[in-house]
Amino acid sequence: MDNPAISIENIIKSYDKVVALDDISFEVDKGELFGLIGPDGAGKTSLFRILTTLLIQDSGNAIVEGFNVVKDYKKLRTIIGYMPGRFSLYPDLTVEENLRFFATIFNTTIEDNYDLIKTIYRQIEPFKKRLAGNLSGGMKQKLALSCALIHKPEVLFLDEPTTGVDAVSRKEFWEMLKELQKKDITILVSTPYMDEASMCDRVALIQNGRILEVETPEEIVKLYPHSLWAVISSDMYKLESDLQSFEKSVSVYRFGDSIHLSVKDDDIYGSDIKEYLESKNQNKIKVEKIDANIEDCFMALMNNNDL
Amino acid sequence: MAQQVIIKVDNLVKKFGNFTANDNLTFEVFKGEIFGFLGANGAGKTTALRILCGLSSPTSGQVEVAGFDVYKQTNKIKMNIGYMSQKFSLYEDLTVRENIRFFAGIYGLSRKIIRERTDELLNKLNIEELGDKLISSLPLGWKQKLSFSIAIFHRPQIVFLDEPTGGVDPITRRQFWDMIYDASNDGITVFVTTHYMDEAEYCNRVSIMVDGRIEALDTPETLKKTYNAKNMNEVFLMLARK
């Protein structure tokens, strides 16, 4: 077996009294597209800053491609690419100047590595004389990704690249990442959007500085501990409170146009739920057994239910 | 019974130089409705939102918000609406009570009313003990819930929410929507933008903007039927990806 691309052991980081990272450990394999999934304030950015040598942990160790993030930070910086959550290019340089700047500080040229960035950079190349500060959100994101890639890094760190981005552009961005992965780049990407987990090879679910689970998305949803039902009726507002008072219910959460009801035991039938709702005068009831998705699992873990 | 129109937009056009950000928008929003205002980045949502809030004037067209004209009566509009966004919410270095007093004071509420409603609010949210805590010490989820409560503290007719749940954890996101439903039940019209497509399903009606125009506007149910889609995410991807 190859050594992992990223190895994180017992990382702890606090700011004054706030524990941002509380004993974090996991590994990312070479060539993996690995997702760090969790809401704002979970500790994602602190972990990224430690792994990219911009912040020093209180304790614990992290190794990226064989380099210790503290001792070997200079060497490490040459082989990683980092796209921070906030747009951090030079707004008063043009698109091309930004890219050339990043290429130059890594002792390379745009021409040398053009092949790696071309599918992404081509989309903004018509605007290469435009100041970066005047680009639209989607174009800024593509430029930032191009700049993070121009020195052909072995590991790419993307901190919330899709936050505040619409559903269409998010989908396109993940398609770009899938393409990059084929070029043997390990990618660690963070996101608050639970549905993006399915695009990753493996994910770590993170909340309040702790890792809740590390697994493939397929395995995580299989671990869901209860039976799960999608329920619809003609009065969705009342349905939520009716389901909450159902004696076997563990949790009740709205999910788009249905409500997900999680139930304690497995030998319950859809007809039991339907009968109960009829006794509550609900109409047009639809009950369907479903598989959990990542968001169901995340909420179950937040409620301290082990998967 | 005819529904009362609270926002009326007729042939709204907004141009910046040669660029048409809002291209002939026409739509109505009803009182007490939860109206989802969706669109890709750059589709023109923010431009329209700024006009509806009285912060910017249209190039042409008629727009009335809460019965007031967006050309002449912007101050009246501002008094009758609430606004909250993910980016600007509360002052981090003021306490919860101070933030409430500040915003309520801007809307001209009396000290007595502010005091009464503050206690009522903290009690309702079950956070009496947080009243004198700095906003910076609260978790994001609480900030967003408080920010929403403060946006409707002066009991506006309409509240505009610009991506209110971005980055919020999934449980808090749902609690936030419970608060939206409560406001709507109290007769407050909720005008909301979001990138979470499951939230589009929670709206009474949804409009989808593409390149400065409203490409579709209907209930989520009808939109899904019209576009033969499983969910609103599919509807959105079909319309917004051109």
CSV table of C-alpha atoms in Angstrom, one decimal, chain A residues 83 99 102 117 120-122 124 140-151:
chain,number,residue,atom,x,y,z
A,83,MET,CA,-7.9,27.9,-2.7
A,99,LEU,CA,-2.1,33.6,-13.2
A,102,PHE,CA,1.3,32.6,-9.2
A,117,ILE,CA,-5.6,24.1,-16.4
A,120,ILE,CA,-10.9,25.5,-16.7
A,121,TYR,CA,-8.8,28.5,-17.9
A,122,ARG,CA,-10.3,28.4,-21.4
A,124,ILE,CA,-12.1,32.7,-18.7
A,140,LYS,CA,-13.4,34.5,-10.0
A,141,GLN,CA,-13.8,30.9,-8.8
A,142,LYS,CA,-12.4,29.5,-12.0
A,143,LEU,CA,-9.5,31.9,-11.9
A,144,ALA,CA,-8.7,31.0,-8.3
A,145,LEU,CA,-8.8,27.4,-9.1
A,146,SER,CA,-6.4,28.0,-12.1
A,147,CYS,CA,-4.0,29.9,-9.9
A,148,ALA,CA,-4.1,27.1,-7.3
A,149,LEU,CA,-3.2,24.6,-10.0
A,150,ILE,CA,-0.7,26.4,-12.1
A,151,HIS,CA,2.4,24.9,-10.4
